[in-house]
Structure formats: C-alpha cells, structure tokens
XYZ file of N, CA, C and O in Angstrom:
440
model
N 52.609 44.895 -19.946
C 54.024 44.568 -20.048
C 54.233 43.553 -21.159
O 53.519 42.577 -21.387
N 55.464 43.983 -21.901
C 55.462 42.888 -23.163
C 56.008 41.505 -22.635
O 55.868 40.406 -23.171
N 56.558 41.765 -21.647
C 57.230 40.132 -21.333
C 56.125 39.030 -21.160
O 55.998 37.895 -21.619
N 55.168 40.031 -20.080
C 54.217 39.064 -19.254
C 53.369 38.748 -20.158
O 52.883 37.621 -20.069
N 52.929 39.650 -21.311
C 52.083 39.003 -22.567
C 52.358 38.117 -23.641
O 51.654 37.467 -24.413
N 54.114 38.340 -23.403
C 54.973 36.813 -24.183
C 54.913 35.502 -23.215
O 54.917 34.301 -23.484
N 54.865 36.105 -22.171
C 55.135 34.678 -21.109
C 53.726 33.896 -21.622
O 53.753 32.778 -22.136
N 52.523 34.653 -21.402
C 51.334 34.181 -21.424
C 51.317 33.421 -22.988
O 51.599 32.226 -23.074
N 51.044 34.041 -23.917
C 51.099 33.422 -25.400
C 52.164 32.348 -25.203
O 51.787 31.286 -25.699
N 53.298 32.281 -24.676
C 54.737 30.880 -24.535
C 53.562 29.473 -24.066
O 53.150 28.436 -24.586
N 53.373 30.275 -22.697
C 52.799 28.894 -21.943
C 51.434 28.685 -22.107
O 50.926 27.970 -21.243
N 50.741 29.087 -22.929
C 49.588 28.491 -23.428
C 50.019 28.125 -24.628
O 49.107 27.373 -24.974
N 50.986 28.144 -25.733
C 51.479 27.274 -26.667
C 52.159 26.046 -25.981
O 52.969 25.477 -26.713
N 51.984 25.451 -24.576
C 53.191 24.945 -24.259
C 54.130 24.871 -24.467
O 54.651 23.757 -24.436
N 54.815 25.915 -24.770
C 56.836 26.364 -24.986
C 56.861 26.643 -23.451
O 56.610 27.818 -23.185
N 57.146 25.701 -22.201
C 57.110 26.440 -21.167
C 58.617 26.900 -20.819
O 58.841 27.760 -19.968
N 59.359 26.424 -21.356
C 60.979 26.892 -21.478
C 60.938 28.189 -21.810
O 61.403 28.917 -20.932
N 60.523 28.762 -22.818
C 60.385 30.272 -22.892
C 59.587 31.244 -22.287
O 59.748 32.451 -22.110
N 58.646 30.424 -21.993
C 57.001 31.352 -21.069
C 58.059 31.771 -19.933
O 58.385 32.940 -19.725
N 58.623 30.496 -19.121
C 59.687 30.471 -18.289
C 60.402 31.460 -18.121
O 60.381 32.343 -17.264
N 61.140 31.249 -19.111
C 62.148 32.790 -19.068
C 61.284 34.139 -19.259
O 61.600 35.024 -18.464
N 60.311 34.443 -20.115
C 59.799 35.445 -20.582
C 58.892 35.604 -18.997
O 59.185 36.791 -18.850
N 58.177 35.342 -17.957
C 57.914 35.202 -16.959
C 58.760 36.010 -15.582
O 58.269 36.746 -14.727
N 60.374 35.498 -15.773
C 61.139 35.394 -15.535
C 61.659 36.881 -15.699
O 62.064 37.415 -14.667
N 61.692 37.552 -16.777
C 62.144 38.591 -17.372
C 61.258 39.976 -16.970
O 61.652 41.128 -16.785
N 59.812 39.357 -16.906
C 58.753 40.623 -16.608
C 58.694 40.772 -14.751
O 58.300 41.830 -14.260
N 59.103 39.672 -13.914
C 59.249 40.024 -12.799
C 60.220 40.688 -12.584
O 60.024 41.250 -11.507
N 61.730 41.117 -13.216
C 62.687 41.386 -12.979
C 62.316 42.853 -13.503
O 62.407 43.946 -12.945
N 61.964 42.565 -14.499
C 61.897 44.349 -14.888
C 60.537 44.881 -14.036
O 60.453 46.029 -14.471
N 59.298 44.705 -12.972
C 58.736 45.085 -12.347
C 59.645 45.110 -10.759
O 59.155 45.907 -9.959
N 60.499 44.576 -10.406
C 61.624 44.643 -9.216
C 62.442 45.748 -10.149
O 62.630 46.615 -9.295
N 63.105 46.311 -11.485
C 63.800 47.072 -10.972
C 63.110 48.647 -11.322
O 63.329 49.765 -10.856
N 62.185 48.138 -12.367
C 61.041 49.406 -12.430
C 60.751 50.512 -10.830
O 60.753 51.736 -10.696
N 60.516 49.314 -9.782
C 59.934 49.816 -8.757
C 61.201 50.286 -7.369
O 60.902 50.892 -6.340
N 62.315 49.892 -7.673
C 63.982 49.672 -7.052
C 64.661 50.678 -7.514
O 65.631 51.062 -6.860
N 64.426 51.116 -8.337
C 64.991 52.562 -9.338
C 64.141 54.076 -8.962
O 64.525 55.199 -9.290
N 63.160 53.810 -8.350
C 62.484 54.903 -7.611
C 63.158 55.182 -6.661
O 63.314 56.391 -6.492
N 63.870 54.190 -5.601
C 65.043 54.316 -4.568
C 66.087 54.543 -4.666
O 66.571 53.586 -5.270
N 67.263 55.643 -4.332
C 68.672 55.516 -5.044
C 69.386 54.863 -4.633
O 70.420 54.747 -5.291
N 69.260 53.962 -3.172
C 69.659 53.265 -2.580
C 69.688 51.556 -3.046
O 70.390 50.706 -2.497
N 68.789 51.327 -4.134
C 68.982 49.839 -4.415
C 68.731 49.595 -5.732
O 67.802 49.436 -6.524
N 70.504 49.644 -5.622
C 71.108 48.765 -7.041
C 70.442 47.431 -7.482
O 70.264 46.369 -6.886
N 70.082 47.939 -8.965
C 70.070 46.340 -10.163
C 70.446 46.066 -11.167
O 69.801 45.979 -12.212
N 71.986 45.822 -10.917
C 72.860 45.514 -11.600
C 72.846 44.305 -12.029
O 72.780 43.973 -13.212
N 72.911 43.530 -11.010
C 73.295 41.784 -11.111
C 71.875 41.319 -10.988
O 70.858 41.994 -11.149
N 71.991 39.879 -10.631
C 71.215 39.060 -10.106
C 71.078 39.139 -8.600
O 70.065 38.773 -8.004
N 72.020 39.575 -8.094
C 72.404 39.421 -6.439
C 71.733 40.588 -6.191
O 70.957 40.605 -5.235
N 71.938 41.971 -7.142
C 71.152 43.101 -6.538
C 70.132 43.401 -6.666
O 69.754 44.490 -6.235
N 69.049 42.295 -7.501
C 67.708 42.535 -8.043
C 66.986 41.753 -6.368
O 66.162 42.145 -5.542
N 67.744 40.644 -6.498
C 67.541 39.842 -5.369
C 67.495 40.463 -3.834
O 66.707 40.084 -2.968
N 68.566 41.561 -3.662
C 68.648 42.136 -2.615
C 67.979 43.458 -2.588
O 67.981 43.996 -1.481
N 67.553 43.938 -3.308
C 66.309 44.727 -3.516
C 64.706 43.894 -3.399
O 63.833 44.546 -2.826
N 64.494 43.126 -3.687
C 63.684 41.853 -3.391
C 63.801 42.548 -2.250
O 63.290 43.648 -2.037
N 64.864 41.550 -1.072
C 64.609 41.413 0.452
C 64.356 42.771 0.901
O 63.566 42.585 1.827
N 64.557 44.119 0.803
C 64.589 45.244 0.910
C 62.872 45.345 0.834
O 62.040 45.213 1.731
N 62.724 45.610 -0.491
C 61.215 45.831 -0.388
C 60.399 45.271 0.588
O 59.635 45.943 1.281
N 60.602 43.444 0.712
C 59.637 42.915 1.446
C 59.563 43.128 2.547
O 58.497 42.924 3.128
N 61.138 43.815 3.494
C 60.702 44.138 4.729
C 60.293 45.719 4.622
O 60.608 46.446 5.564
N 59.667 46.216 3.610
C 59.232 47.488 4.093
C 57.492 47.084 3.626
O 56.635 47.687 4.271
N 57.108 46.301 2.766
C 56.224 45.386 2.455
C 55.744 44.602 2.839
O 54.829 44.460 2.028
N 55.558 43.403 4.007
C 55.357 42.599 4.058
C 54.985 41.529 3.963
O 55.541 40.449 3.761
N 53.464 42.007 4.198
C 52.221 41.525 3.402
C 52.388 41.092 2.207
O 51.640 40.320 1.607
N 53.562 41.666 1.750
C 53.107 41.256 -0.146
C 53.651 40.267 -0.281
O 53.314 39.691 -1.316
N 54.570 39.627 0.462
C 55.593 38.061 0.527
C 56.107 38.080 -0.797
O 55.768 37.209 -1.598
N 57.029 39.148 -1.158
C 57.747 40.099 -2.104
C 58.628 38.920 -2.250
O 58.570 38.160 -3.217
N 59.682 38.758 -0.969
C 60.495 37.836 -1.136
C 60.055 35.754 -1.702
O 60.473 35.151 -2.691
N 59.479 35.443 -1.015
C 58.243 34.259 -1.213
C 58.117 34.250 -3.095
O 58.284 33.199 -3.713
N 57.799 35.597 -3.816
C 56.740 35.281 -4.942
C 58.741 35.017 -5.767
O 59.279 34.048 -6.303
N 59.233 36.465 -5.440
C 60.171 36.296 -6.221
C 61.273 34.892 -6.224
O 62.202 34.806 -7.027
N 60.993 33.930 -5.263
C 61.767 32.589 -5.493
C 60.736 32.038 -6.513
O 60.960 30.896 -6.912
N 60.100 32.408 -6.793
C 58.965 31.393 -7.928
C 59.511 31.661 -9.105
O 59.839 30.849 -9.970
N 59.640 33.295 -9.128
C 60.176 33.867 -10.368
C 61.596 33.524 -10.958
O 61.968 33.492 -12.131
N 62.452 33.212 -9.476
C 63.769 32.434 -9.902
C 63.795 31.294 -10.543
O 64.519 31.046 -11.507
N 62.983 30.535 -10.015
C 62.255 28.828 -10.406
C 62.726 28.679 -12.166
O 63.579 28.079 -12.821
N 61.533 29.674 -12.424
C 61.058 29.904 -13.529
C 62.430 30.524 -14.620
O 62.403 30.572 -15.850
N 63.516 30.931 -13.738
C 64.823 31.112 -14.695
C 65.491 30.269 -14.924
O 65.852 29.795 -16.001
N 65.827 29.879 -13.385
C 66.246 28.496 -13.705
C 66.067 27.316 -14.517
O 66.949 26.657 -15.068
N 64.815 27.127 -14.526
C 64.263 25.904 -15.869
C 64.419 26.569 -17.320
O 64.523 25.996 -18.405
N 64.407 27.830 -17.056
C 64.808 28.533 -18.989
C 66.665 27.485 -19.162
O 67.062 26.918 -20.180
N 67.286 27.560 -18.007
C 68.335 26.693 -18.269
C 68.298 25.441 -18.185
O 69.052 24.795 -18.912
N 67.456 24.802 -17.322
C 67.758 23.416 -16.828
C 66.048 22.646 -17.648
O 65.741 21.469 -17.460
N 65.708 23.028 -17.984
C 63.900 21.965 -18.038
C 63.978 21.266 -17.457
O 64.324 20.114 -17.716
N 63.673 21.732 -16.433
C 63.752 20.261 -15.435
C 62.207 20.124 -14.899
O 61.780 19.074 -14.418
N 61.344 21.439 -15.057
C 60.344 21.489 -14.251
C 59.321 20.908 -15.233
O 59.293 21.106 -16.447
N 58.444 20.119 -14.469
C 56.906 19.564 -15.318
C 55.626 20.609 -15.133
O 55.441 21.128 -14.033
N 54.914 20.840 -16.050
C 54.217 21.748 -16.687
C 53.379 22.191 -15.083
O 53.540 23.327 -14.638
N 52.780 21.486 -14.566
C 52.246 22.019 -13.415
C 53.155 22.940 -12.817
O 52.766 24.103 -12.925
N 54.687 22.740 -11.976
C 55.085 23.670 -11.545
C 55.148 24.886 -12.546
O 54.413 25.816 -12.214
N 55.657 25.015 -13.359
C 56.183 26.203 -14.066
C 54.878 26.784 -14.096
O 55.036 28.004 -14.097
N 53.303 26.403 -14.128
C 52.495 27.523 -14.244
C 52.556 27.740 -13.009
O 52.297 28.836 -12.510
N 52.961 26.560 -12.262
C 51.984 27.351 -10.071
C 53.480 28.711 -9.529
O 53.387 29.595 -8.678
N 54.464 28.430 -10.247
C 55.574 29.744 -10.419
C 55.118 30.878 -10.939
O 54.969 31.952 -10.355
N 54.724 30.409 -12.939
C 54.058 31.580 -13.264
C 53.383 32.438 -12.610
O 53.541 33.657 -12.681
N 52.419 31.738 -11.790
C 51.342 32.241 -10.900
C 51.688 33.057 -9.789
O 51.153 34.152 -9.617
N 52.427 32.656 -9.132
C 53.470 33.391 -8.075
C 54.253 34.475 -8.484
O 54.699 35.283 -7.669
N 54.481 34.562 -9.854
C 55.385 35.545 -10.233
C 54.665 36.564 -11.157
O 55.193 37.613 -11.527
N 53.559 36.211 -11.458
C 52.331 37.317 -11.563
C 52.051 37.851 -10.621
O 51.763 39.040 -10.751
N 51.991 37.160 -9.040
C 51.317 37.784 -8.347
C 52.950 39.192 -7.412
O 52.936 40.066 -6.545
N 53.730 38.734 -8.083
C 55.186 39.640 -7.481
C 54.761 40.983 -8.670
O 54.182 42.056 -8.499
N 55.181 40.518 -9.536
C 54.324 41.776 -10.757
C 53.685 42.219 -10.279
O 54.081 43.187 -9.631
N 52.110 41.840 -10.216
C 51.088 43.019 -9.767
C 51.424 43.398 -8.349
O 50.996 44.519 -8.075
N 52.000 42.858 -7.460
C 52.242 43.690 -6.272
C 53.286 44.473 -6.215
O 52.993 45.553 -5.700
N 53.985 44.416 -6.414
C 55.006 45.308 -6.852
C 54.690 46.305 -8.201
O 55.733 46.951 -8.302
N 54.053 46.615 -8.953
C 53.179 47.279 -9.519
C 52.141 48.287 -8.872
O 52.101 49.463 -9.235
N 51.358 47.805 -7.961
C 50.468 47.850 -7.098
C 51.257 49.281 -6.523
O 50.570 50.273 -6.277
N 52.752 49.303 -6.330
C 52.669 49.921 -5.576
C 53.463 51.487 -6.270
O 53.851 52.344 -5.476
N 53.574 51.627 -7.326
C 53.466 52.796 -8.332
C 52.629 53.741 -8.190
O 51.424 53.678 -8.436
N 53.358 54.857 -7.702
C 52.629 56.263 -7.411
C 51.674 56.562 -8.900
O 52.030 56.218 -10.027
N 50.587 57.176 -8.608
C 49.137 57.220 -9.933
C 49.806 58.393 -10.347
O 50.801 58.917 -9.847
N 49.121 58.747 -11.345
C 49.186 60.301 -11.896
C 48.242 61.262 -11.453
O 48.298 62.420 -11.869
C-alpha cells in the first residue's frame, strides 16, 4: 500500500505530522477496501467509515477492529492538532498497522 509505505518513510524521517496522516489514510482505505465487498456499508464520511468499523468488529471480534481503528483516528487527529509526542504517534502507528493487516487478512485469495 502506498500510504503505509509513505507513513513509514514520514515517521522514520521524523515528519510525524505527515507519517500521521499518511498512517491515517492507509487504514481508511483498508476499512473501505474491505466495506465495499458489503453493499450494506457505506464510506462516504467519516461517520460511515467509522460505522463500518463497528460493523466489522462485531462480526470480527478477535481482531479489536474497533480498539485499532481509534489509534488510527489518534493519528488524524494530530495531522490537525500536533499535539501528540513521538512515542504515542508510533504506539498508534502500531495499532493502525495492526487494523491494516487485519482487515487485509481478511481478503478472499485468488
């Protein structure tokens, strides 16, 4: 994914304001990548990426779908606010890698 390989190159330059957003951007497009297989859940907004979130995780559980994706919000939020110090924004990053690959994870093979 190009985001998650911009996020990575951002926050090992320490630009974590952009890793941030770019972070931010590759969880959203792996929520609607995997939400668009369903015709039932819209991602339009923010509210419907979000409510596709809660959707998945209760058919998911295990994957604490909902849990990773507040990390991934974190991580938008500070693209606006910098408010966060370098430790959080990677222990988010981290959380919002791990919403990526699980939600990934769960992509029918060829």
């Amino acid at each position: 994914m190009i985001c998650t390989e911009r996020a990575e190159l951002e926050l090992a330059g320490g630009r974590l304001v952009t890793g941030a957003e770019m972070a931010w951007g590759a969880a959203v497009h792996a929520v609607k990548y995997i939400a668009h297989q369903s015709p039932n859940l819209p991602t339009r907004s923010h509210d419907d990426v979000k409510a596709a979130v809660r959707q998945l995780d209760l058919q998911y559980p295990t994957l604490h779908l909902s849990s990773d994706f507040g990390h991934a919000e974190v991580l938008h939020r500070h693209f606006y606010r910098g408010n966060l110090q370098a430790h959080q924004v990677l222990n988010s990053w981290r959380r919002s890698q791990s919403l990526t690959a699980n939600l990934l994870s769960l992509t029918p093979t060829p």
